[in-house]
Structure formats: C-alpha cells, structure tokens
Coordinates of C-alpha atoms in Angstrom, one line a residue:
Chain N
X1 CA -133.9 82.1 -59.9
X2 CA -132.8 81.7 -63.5
X3 CA -130.6 84.4 -65.1
X4 CA -129.0 87.3 -63.3
X5 CA -130.2 90.9 -63.1
X6 CA -127.6 93.4 -64.1
X7 CA -127.0 96.1 -61.4
X8 CA -125.3 99.2 -62.7
X9 CA -123.3 101.1 -60.1
X10 CA -120.5 103.6 -60.0
X11 CA -117.2 104.3 -58.2
X12 CA -116.7 107.9 -59.0
X13 CA -116.3 108.2 -62.8
X14 CA -116.0 104.4 -63.3
X15 CA -119.2 102.7 -64.5
X16 CA -119.5 99.1 -63.1
X17 CA -122.1 96.3 -63.3
X18 CA -123.0 93.8 -60.7
X19 CA -124.7 90.5 -61.6
X20 CA -127.5 89.8 -59.1
X21 CA -128.9 86.3 -58.4
X22 CA -132.0 86.4 -56.3
X23 CA -133.2 83.4 -54.3
X24 CA -136.8 82.2 -54.3
X25 CA -138.6 83.8 -51.3
X26 CA -137.2 86.3 -48.8
X27 CA -133.4 86.4 -48.8
X28 CA -131.7 85.2 -45.7
X29 CA -129.0 87.9 -46.2
X30 CA -127.2 89.6 -49.1
X31 CA -123.8 88.3 -50.1
X32 CA -121.3 90.2 -52.3
X33 CA -119.3 87.8 -54.4
X34 CA -115.9 89.1 -55.5
X35 CA -114.5 87.4 -58.5
X36 CA -111.0 86.5 -59.4
X37 CA -108.5 88.8 -61.1
X38 CA -110.3 87.9 -64.4
X39 CA -113.5 89.5 -63.2
X40 CA -116.7 87.4 -63.5
X41 CA -116.1 83.9 -64.8
X42 CA -118.4 80.8 -65.1
X43 CA -116.9 79.3 -61.9
X44 CA -117.7 82.4 -59.9
X45 CA -121.2 82.5 -61.5
X46 CA -121.8 79.0 -60.3
X47 CA -120.9 80.0 -56.8
X48 CA -123.3 82.9 -56.9
X49 CA -126.0 80.6 -58.2
X50 CA -125.3 78.2 -55.4
X51 CA -125.7 81.0 -52.8
X52 CA -129.1 82.0 -54.3
X53 CA -130.1 78.3 -54.2
X54 CA -129.2 78.4 -50.5
X55 CA -131.4 81.3 -49.9
X56 CA -129.1 84.3 -50.3
X57 CA -129.3 87.3 -52.6
X58 CA -125.9 87.1 -54.2
X59 CA -124.2 89.8 -56.4
X60 CA -121.1 89.2 -58.4
X61 CA -119.1 92.5 -58.1
X62 CA -117.2 94.2 -60.8
X63 CA -113.6 95.1 -60.3
X64 CA -112.9 97.1 -63.5
X65 CA -116.0 97.9 -65.5
X66 CA -114.7 95.7 -68.3
X67 CA -113.5 92.2 -69.1
X68 CA -109.7 91.7 -69.3
X69 CA -108.5 90.2 -72.6
X70 CA -106.1 87.8 -70.8
X71 CA -104.2 87.3 -67.5
X72 CA -101.5 89.8 -68.5
X73 CA -104.1 92.6 -69.0
X74 CA -105.9 91.5 -65.8
X75 CA -102.7 91.8 -63.8
X76 CA -102.1 95.2 -65.2
X77 CA -105.5 96.4 -64.3
X78 CA -105.4 94.8 -60.9
X79 CA -102.0 96.3 -60.1
X80 CA -103.3 99.8 -60.9
X81 CA -106.5 99.3 -58.8
X82 CA -104.6 97.9 -55.8
X83 CA -101.7 100.4 -55.8
X84 CA -103.5 102.5 -53.2
X85 CA -105.5 100.6 -50.6
X86 CA -107.8 103.6 -50.2
X87 CA -108.7 103.6 -53.9
X88 CA -109.1 99.8 -53.9
X89 CA -111.3 99.7 -50.8
X90 CA -113.5 102.5 -52.2
X91 CA -114.0 100.4 -55.3
X92 CA -115.0 97.4 -53.2
X93 CA -117.3 99.4 -50.9
X94 CA -119.1 100.7 -54.0
X95 CA -120.2 97.2 -54.7
X96 CA -121.5 96.7 -51.1
X97 CA -123.5 99.9 -51.4
X98 CA -125.0 98.7 -54.8
X99 CA -125.9 95.4 -53.2
X100 CA -127.5 97.1 -50.3
X101 CA -129.7 99.1 -52.6
X102 CA -130.6 96.0 -54.7
X103 CA -131.3 93.8 -51.7
X104 CA -132.1 96.1 -48.7
X105 CA -131.6 94.7 -45.2
X106 CA -129.0 95.0 -42.5
X107 CA -127.4 91.6 -43.1
X108 CA -124.6 91.5 -45.5
X109 CA -121.7 89.1 -46.0
X110 CA -119.0 88.8 -48.7
X111 CA -117.1 86.0 -50.3
X112 CA -114.3 86.1 -52.8
X113 CA -112.0 84.0 -54.9
X114 CA -108.2 84.7 -55.5
X115 CA -108.1 88.5 -55.9
X116 CA -111.7 88.5 -54.6
X117 CA -110.6 86.6 -51.5
X118 CA -108.0 89.4 -50.9
X119 CA -110.8 91.9 -51.5
X120 CA -113.1 90.6 -48.8
X121 CA -110.2 90.6 -46.3
X122 CA -109.5 94.2 -47.3
X123 CA -113.1 95.1 -46.6
X124 CA -112.9 93.3 -43.2
X125 CA -109.7 95.2 -42.4
X126 CA -111.4 98.4 -43.4
X127 CA -114.2 97.8 -40.8
X128 CA -117.0 97.2 -43.4
X129 CA -120.3 96.3 -41.8
X130 CA -120.3 92.7 -42.9
X131 CA -121.5 89.9 -40.6
X132 CA -119.0 87.5 -42.2
X133 CA -116.5 87.2 -45.0
X134 CA -115.1 84.1 -46.6
X135 CA -111.9 84.1 -48.7
X136 CA -111.1 81.2 -51.0
X137 CA -107.5 81.0 -52.1
X138 CA -107.1 84.7 -51.5
X139 CA -103.8 86.6 -50.9
X140 CA -103.4 87.3 -47.2
X141 CA -101.0 90.2 -47.2
X142 CA -102.0 93.9 -47.2
X143 CA -100.5 97.4 -47.4
X144 CA -102.8 98.5 -44.6
X145 CA -103.1 96.0 -41.7
X146 CA -106.2 96.0 -39.6
X147 CA -106.0 98.3 -36.5
X148 CA -107.2 97.3 -33.1
X149 CA -110.9 96.4 -33.0
X150 CA -111.3 97.4 -36.6
X151 CA -112.6 94.1 -37.9
X152 CA -116.4 93.7 -37.5
X153 CA -116.8 90.6 -39.7
X154 CA -116.4 87.0 -38.8
X155 CA -113.6 85.7 -40.9
X156 CA -113.2 82.4 -42.7
X157 CA -110.1 81.8 -44.8
X158 CA -110.0 78.7 -47.0
X159 CA -106.4 78.3 -48.2
X160 CA -104.3 75.8 -50.1
X161 CA -101.1 75.1 -48.1
X162 CA -99.2 74.6 -51.3
X163 CA -100.3 77.9 -52.9
X164 CA -97.2 79.3 -54.4
X165 CA -98.5 82.9 -54.0
X166 CA -99.1 82.5 -50.3
X167 CA -96.1 81.1 -48.4
X168 CA -96.5 79.9 -44.8
X169 CA -94.8 83.1 -43.5
X170 CA -97.7 85.0 -44.9
X171 CA -100.1 82.7 -43.2
X172 CA -98.5 83.2 -39.8
X173 CA -98.3 87.0 -40.3
X174 CA -102.0 87.0 -41.1
X175 CA -102.8 85.1 -37.9
X176 CA -100.8 87.6 -36.0
X177 CA -102.4 90.6 -37.7
X178 CA -105.9 89.2 -37.0
X179 CA -105.0 88.5 -33.3
X180 CA -103.6 92.0 -32.8
X181 CA -106.8 93.4 -34.4
X182 CA -109.0 91.2 -32.1
X183 CA -110.7 89.6 -35.0
X184 CA -112.8 86.4 -34.9
X185 CA -111.1 84.2 -37.4
X186 CA -111.2 80.6 -38.7
X187 CA -108.5 79.5 -41.0
X188 CA -108.7 76.3 -43.1
X189 CA -105.5 75.0 -44.6
X190 CA -105.6 72.2 -47.2
X191 CA -102.4 70.1 -47.5
X192 CA -100.8 69.9 -50.9
X193 CA -103.4 72.2 -52.4
X194 CA -102.5 75.0 -54.8
X195 CA -103.9 78.4 -55.7
X196 CA -107.3 78.6 -57.4
X197 CA -108.5 75.3 -56.0
X198 CA -112.2 76.1 -56.7
X199 CA -111.7 76.6 -60.4
X200 CA -112.0 73.4 -62.5
X201 CA -111.3 75.4 -65.7
X202 CA -108.4 77.8 -64.9
X203 CA -107.3 80.4 -67.4
X204 CA -104.4 79.3 -69.6
X205 CA -100.9 80.6 -68.8
X206 CA -101.2 80.5 -65.0
X207 CA -98.7 77.9 -63.6
X208 CA -99.6 78.4 -59.9
X209 CA -103.2 77.1 -60.0
X210 CA -104.6 73.7 -59.5
X211 CA -108.2 72.5 -59.0
X212 CA -108.9 70.3 -56.0
X213 CA -112.4 68.8 -55.8
X214 CA -112.2 68.0 -52.1
X215 CA -111.0 71.4 -51.1
X216 CA -113.6 73.0 -53.3
X217 CA -116.4 70.9 -51.7
X218 CA -115.2 71.3 -48.1
X219 CA -114.5 75.0 -48.3
X220 CA -117.9 75.6 -49.7
X221 CA -119.5 73.5 -47.0
X222 CA -117.5 75.5 -44.4
X223 CA -118.7 78.9 -45.8
X224 CA -122.4 77.8 -45.8
X225 CA -122.0 76.4 -42.3
X226 CA -120.6 79.7 -41.1
X227 CA -123.4 81.6 -42.8
X228 CA -125.9 79.2 -41.1
X229 CA -124.5 80.1 -37.8
X230 CA -124.3 83.9 -38.4
X231 CA -127.7 84.3 -40.2
X232 CA -129.6 81.6 -38.3
Chain T
X1 CA -131.0 54.5 -31.0
X2 CA -131.6 55.0 -27.2
X3 CA -128.9 53.7 -24.8
X4 CA -125.5 52.3 -25.7
X5 CA -124.6 48.7 -26.0
X6 CA -121.5 47.7 -23.9
X7 CA -118.8 46.1 -26.1
X8 CA -116.3 44.1 -24.0
X9 CA -112.9 43.7 -25.6
X10 CA -109.3 43.1 -24.6
X11 CA -105.8 44.4 -25.2
X12 CA -103.7 41.5 -23.9
X13 CA -104.5 41.2 -20.2
X14 CA -106.4 44.5 -20.0
X15 CA -110.2 44.2 -20.1
X16 CA -111.8 47.2 -21.8
X17 CA -115.4 48.2 -22.6
X18 CA -116.6 50.1 -25.6
X19 CA -119.9 52.0 -25.7
X20 CA -121.7 51.3 -29.0
X21 CA -124.4 53.6 -30.4
X22 CA -126.2 52.1 -33.3
X23 CA -128.1 54.2 -35.9
X24 CA -131.5 53.4 -37.2
X25 CA -131.1 51.4 -40.4
X26 CA -128.0 50.2 -42.1
X27 CA -124.9 52.1 -40.8
X28 CA -123.1 54.3 -43.4
X29 CA -119.9 53.3 -41.8
X30 CA -118.4 52.5 -38.3
X31 CA -116.7 55.3 -36.4
X32 CA -114.4 54.8 -33.4
X33 CA -114.8 57.7 -31.0
X34 CA -111.7 58.2 -28.8
X35 CA -112.5 60.1 -25.6
X36 CA -110.4 62.7 -23.7
X37 CA -107.8 61.8 -21.1
X38 CA -110.8 61.4 -18.6
X39 CA -112.1 58.4 -20.6
X40 CA -115.8 58.5 -21.6
X41 CA -117.6 61.7 -20.5
X42 CA -121.1 63.1 -21.2
X43 CA -119.7 65.5 -23.9
X44 CA -118.1 62.6 -25.8
X45 CA -121.2 60.6 -25.4
X46 CA -123.2 63.4 -27.0
X47 CA -120.9 63.3 -30.0
X48 CA -121.2 59.5 -30.4
X49 CA -125.0 59.9 -30.2
X50 CA -124.8 62.7 -32.8
X51 CA -122.9 60.3 -35.1
X52 CA -125.5 57.6 -34.7
X53 CA -128.2 60.2 -35.5
X54 CA -126.2 61.0 -38.7
X55 CA -126.3 57.3 -39.7
X56 CA -123.0 56.0 -38.3
X57 CA -122.4 53.1 -35.9
X58 CA -120.3 54.9 -33.3
X59 CA -118.3 53.3 -30.5
X60 CA -116.7 55.2 -27.7
X61 CA -113.4 53.5 -27.0
X62 CA -111.8 52.7 -23.7
X63 CA -108.3 53.9 -22.9
X64 CA -107.8 52.3 -19.5
X65 CA -110.5 49.8 -18.5
X66 CA -111.4 52.1 -15.6
X67 CA -112.5 55.6 -14.8
X68 CA -109.8 58.0 -13.5
X69 CA -110.7 59.6 -10.2
X70 CA -109.5 63.0 -11.3
X71 CA -107.2 64.8 -13.8
X72 CA -104.1 63.9 -11.8
X73 CA -104.9 60.2 -11.9
X74 CA -105.8 60.4 -15.6
X75 CA -102.5 62.1 -16.4
X76 CA -100.7 59.3 -14.6
X77 CA -102.5 56.6 -16.5
X78 CA -102.2 58.4 -19.8
X79 CA -98.4 58.9 -19.3
X80 CA -98.0 55.2 -18.6
X81 CA -100.0 54.1 -21.6
X82 CA -98.3 56.6 -24.0
X83 CA -94.7 56.0 -22.9
X84 CA -94.2 53.5 -25.7
X85 CA -96.0 54.3 -29.0
X86 CA -96.2 50.6 -29.9
X87 CA -98.0 49.9 -26.6
X88 CA -100.3 52.9 -27.1
X89 CA -101.1 52.0 -30.7
X90 CA -101.8 48.4 -29.8
X91 CA -104.3 49.6 -27.3
X92 CA -106.0 51.9 -29.9
X93 CA -106.0 49.2 -32.5
X94 CA -107.8 46.8 -30.1
X95 CA -110.7 49.3 -30.1
X96 CA -110.8 49.3 -33.9
X97 CA -110.9 45.5 -34.0
X98 CA -113.7 45.4 -31.4
X99 CA -115.7 48.0 -33.5
X100 CA -115.1 45.9 -36.6
X101 CA -116.6 42.9 -34.9
X102 CA -119.6 44.8 -33.5
X103 CA -120.3 46.6 -36.8
X104 CA -118.8 44.5 -39.6
X105 CA -118.0 46.3 -42.9
X106 CA -115.0 47.6 -44.7
X107 CA -115.6 51.3 -43.9
X108 CA -114.2 52.7 -40.7
X109 CA -113.3 56.1 -39.5
X110 CA -112.1 57.5 -36.2
X111 CA -112.6 60.8 -34.3
X112 CA -111.2 61.9 -31.0
X113 CA -111.1 64.7 -28.5
X114 CA -108.0 66.0 -26.7
X115 CA -106.0 62.8 -26.0
X116 CA -108.4 61.0 -28.3
X117 CA -107.5 63.5 -31.0
X118 CA -103.9 62.5 -30.6
X119 CA -105.0 58.9 -30.6
X120 CA -106.6 59.1 -34.0
X121 CA -103.5 60.8 -35.4
X122 CA -101.4 58.0 -33.9
X123 CA -103.6 55.4 -35.7
X124 CA -103.2 57.4 -39.0
X125 CA -99.4 57.5 -38.6
X126 CA -99.5 53.8 -37.9
X127 CA -101.2 53.1 -41.2
X128 CA -104.5 51.9 -39.7
X129 CA -107.2 51.1 -42.4
X130 CA -109.3 54.1 -41.7
X131 CA -111.0 56.1 -44.5
X132 CA -110.8 59.3 -42.4
X133 CA -109.8 60.6 -39.0
X134 CA -110.9 63.8 -37.3
X135 CA -109.0 65.2 -34.3
X136 CA -110.6 67.8 -32.1
X137 CA -108.2 69.8 -30.0
X138 CA -105.7 66.9 -30.1
X139 CA -102.0 67.1 -29.5
X140 CA -100.1 67.0 -32.7
X141 CA -96.7 65.8 -31.7
X142 CA -95.6 62.2 -31.7
X143 CA -92.7 59.9 -30.7
X144 CA -93.0 58.0 -34.0
X145 CA -93.6 60.3 -37.0
X146 CA -95.3 58.9 -40.0
X147 CA -93.1 57.3 -42.6
X148 CA -93.5 57.9 -46.4
X149 CA -96.8 56.7 -47.7
X150 CA -97.8 55.3 -44.3
X151 CA -100.9 57.3 -43.8
X152 CA -104.0 55.8 -45.4
X153 CA -106.7 57.9 -43.7
X154 CA -107.9 61.3 -44.9
X155 CA -107.0 63.7 -42.0
X156 CA -109.0 66.5 -40.5
X157 CA -107.5 68.4 -37.6
X158 CA -109.7 71.0 -35.8
X159 CA -107.5 73.1 -33.6
X160 CA -107.7 76.1 -31.3
X161 CA -104.9 78.5 -32.3
X162 CA -104.6 79.7 -28.7
X163 CA -104.4 76.1 -27.3
X164 CA -101.6 76.4 -24.7
X165 CA -100.7 72.7 -25.2
X166 CA -100.1 73.0 -28.9
X167 CA -97.9 76.0 -29.9
X168 CA -97.7 77.1 -33.5
X169 CA -94.3 75.4 -33.9
X170 CA -96.1 72.1 -33.3
X171 CA -98.6 73.0 -35.9
X172 CA -96.0 73.7 -38.5
X173 CA -94.0 70.6 -37.6
X174 CA -97.2 68.6 -38.0
X175 CA -97.8 70.0 -41.5
X176 CA -94.3 69.2 -42.5
X177 CA -94.6 65.7 -41.1
X178 CA -97.8 65.1 -43.0
X179 CA -96.4 66.5 -46.2
X180 CA -93.3 64.3 -45.9
X181 CA -95.6 61.3 -45.4
X182 CA -97.7 62.2 -48.4
X183 CA -100.8 62.4 -46.3
X184 CA -104.1 64.1 -47.4
X185 CA -104.7 66.6 -44.7
X186 CA -107.1 69.5 -43.9
X187 CA -106.2 71.6 -40.9
X188 CA -108.7 74.0 -39.3
X189 CA -107.4 76.6 -36.9
X190 CA -109.7 78.8 -34.8
X191 CA -108.3 82.1 -33.7
X192 CA -108.2 82.8 -30.0
X193 CA -109.7 79.4 -29.2
X194 CA -108.2 77.3 -26.4
X195 CA -107.8 73.6 -25.6
X196 CA -110.9 71.5 -25.2
X197 CA -113.2 73.8 -27.1
X198 CA -115.9 71.2 -27.6
X199 CA -116.5 70.6 -23.9
X200 CA -119.0 73.0 -22.3
X201 CA -118.4 71.4 -18.9
X202 CA -114.7 70.9 -18.5
X203 CA -113.2 69.0 -15.5
X204 CA -112.2 71.3 -12.7
X205 CA -108.5 72.0 -12.2
X206 CA -107.5 72.4 -15.8
X207 CA -106.5 75.9 -16.6
X208 CA -105.8 75.4 -20.3
X209 CA -109.3 74.6 -21.5
X210 CA -112.1 76.9 -22.8
X211 CA -115.4 76.0 -24.5
X212 CA -116.1 77.8 -27.7
X213 CA -119.6 77.3 -29.1
X214 CA -118.7 78.4 -32.7
X215 CA -115.6 76.2 -32.9
X216 CA -117.6 73.3 -31.5
X217 CA -120.3 73.8 -34.1
X218 CA -118.1 74.5 -37.1
X219 CA -115.6 71.6 -36.3
X220 CA -118.5 69.2 -36.0
X221 CA -120.0 70.4 -39.3
X222 CA -116.6 70.0 -40.9
X223 CA -116.2 66.4 -39.7
X224 CA -119.7 65.4 -41.0
X225 CA -119.0 67.1 -44.3
X226 CA -115.7 65.1 -44.7
X227 CA -117.6 61.9 -43.8
X228 CA -120.3 62.8 -46.4
X229 CA -117.5 63.1 -49.0
X230 CA -115.7 59.9 -48.0
X231 CA -118.7 57.7 -47.4
X232 CA -121.0 59.1 -50.0

C-alpha cells in the first residue's frame, strides 16, 4: 500500500474520480470515505491510508469531479448538489457502486467527515446496503428523514458538542429520527469540541472549526472498534 | 494474575474489603472498580480481571462491608449511604486511599457500573485526583453539582439512551453541569439500550435492565482507548 489508484466513475454526465487505497492481503471489507466539503484533502487521505493499514480497501469518494478553489466555491457547489436529496443520494450511491466494482465483495461500510459525515447518514437513511457508517463531525439534519425500518447500517456518530453548526436540538432530533426508524445507533459527544475536530490543518476562513487531538484519536478508535465487531 | 487479594480497609467504624487483581509486571496505573448496587458480582469481577489483563492494577471497591440479600436490601443500604453526599464521597475516597496503599503510584483512575458509575462521577465532582473516570450505565444526577474547575479527571460516560432511570433531561443537565465546571468529558449514548447493559446475568426482579452485547463491547473498548491515551 503506497500511493492510491485512481478510480474513474460517473454519475450521469458527471465524471468523477475515486482514490483507492488497497490493503496488503485480502481486504476485510470495502470502505467508502466521503471527504469534507473541500473534496479530498490530506487529512482525509491520511484516514483512508489508516483504513488500508487496518486491512480495509478504502476509496475516497468524489463529490464534484473537481477541486473547489476555496470554501466559498465549495459551499456553492455543495448547496447545488444537496438541493435535492434524490440528486445528492444518487451522487453518493455512484461512489458505492464504483467501490463495489474496484473491490468486489458483499461487505461495505462508509465513513465521512463534515459534509462527508452528513453524506454517510444520507446513505443510511436511503437504505444503502452498508454494514456500518461512521460520521465524524457531520451535520445531522436532513430534508428526507429515514422511514420505518429503512436504515440497514449500524450507525456511529462522533460529534463535537460545541459544534456551532450542530446545536443540541439537532442532536435530539436525530436521536428521535433514528429511534422512529428503528436504527441501531451509537452517538459519541465530545464536550467543548467544535466542528472539524479531526483536521489539524483546517482551511482558512472557517471560524467554526477546531482541531481536538483527543476527539480525533478516540473517534477513530471507536470506528475501528465498530468495524472489528461488524466485520469480525 | 489468578485469584484476587483481599484488601481490608476502613471508612471510620465501617470495615470494608477490596478485591485486588494485579497484572503481570509493573502496573500501568491503578484503577478503582466500583460495583453495582449489589456490591461485587461476577460481571464486575470479570471487568476487574480484564483490566489486570490489560496491565492495570484493579481493585473492586466495597460499598457496604457486606453483601445485600437482594435488590430491596441493596436499595435500602444504598439510600442510606447516599443520603448525604459528603458521607457517600468519604466512603468512596476510602477505597481510593486503600488502592493507593496496595498499588502505590501517582496514577489512578476509576470505573464503575450502575451505582458504581454514579460513584465515579461523584468522585470526579469532588475533585478526586483521578486521571480518568469511566461510568457504565451510571446515574448522572447529583445532590452536589461540580463547582467551577473542580473536576480533575477526564470523564467518559457510556450510557444507554433507553435507560429508564436516566431520562434525556438528565443527560442534558449533566452536559450543562460538566460544561459549567469546565470538565473534559466524552459521552457515549447507545440507541435503544437500557440500564445495566454490561451485565449478561442481571439480578431478578429488576425490570429496567437489559444486556446489550454491542454496547458492552464498545463501551469497554472506549474505556481502554481512553486509558491508553491518558496512561500512554
């Protein structure tokens, strides 16, 4: 496992490129890694590498097919993509299909950071065939809440309690939504921790983020422990 | 590490007995293990053994100096002990002192289950010199909330969201209390999980409990990961 393998895929007309990190030996499972609103960044790449080192075939997914110039452009692209949950979910599912071709096998999971954390929850709400999803500082609200028995994935949410983008009301609403859907969820809340806590090198101009070494370490350990349980 | 070593200690007139499990080699730290309202049980003993296997010197603490006949008697004894937080905390601190003598060293932590989970939070609120505490399905309310900067211990709470003894209002009040105190806290909530989720063999006559294998496994992994971080 050294560099990544580019995985071209499409969502309709849109050309996208995954970044695949293969483990040594037979993969324990395939894991889709959804990046932040900035699309792939060094922090997210380090997480995909860590998954490969832990025995998983990990693919960083592509939200846009391009790299946003700055946060303002990323916000514009993300707003467009997320305006219709069906369009958004189709984009996300295209990544799962590409990963399934690149690393065949029935066992898939997904993790995501910030917008990527929201993305994996959208996939879970949409009933994607994922054994588990882990959201790191993802938004919890949705335009299309999960219906009864829709969620197939085990859910782990790792959340900064002081995240200005996710007030406690949104946390409680998420718990209620997941309970109504009959989902199997674990929710980890870190006191005093802000948005983007896994990223030691946040993009400039974003006042809501704050790296937290302990939350980063503990949330990662939690995701690996969940995967250990789910994938044996 | 085979059987336990009895550790006699006192809280005033009350004679108490700890159960000490030593690791092979030099302990990474000493961990006080506070049992459920039933005082030491096989489940709690298995946790203390697991700590010793992970390199810690673990002592199961004694709430009463005797074994309650049944849950009704345990409730009676516990109500008496907890009626005054100063009396309760003095009893708990006697265990830390006994552990400190049995396994000298500056590094102590505490974990606890049900009433024991509440006990370790009481110690944290009281400013006990503990590097970390972990509460498993413990009650979160208190008669003596933590004052500003009182809490020295890192705090991990592992909680069943469907615990009938701990409604969500109590969860939110606990977060507020910890924030006001400036504590460093991580809170893990497990959807649909009830009280006593670590105990596969609960005492009869207690309708609020329910074992949950995943919450048991994941909460234990979380505590060990926190100790890895704190004790290096």
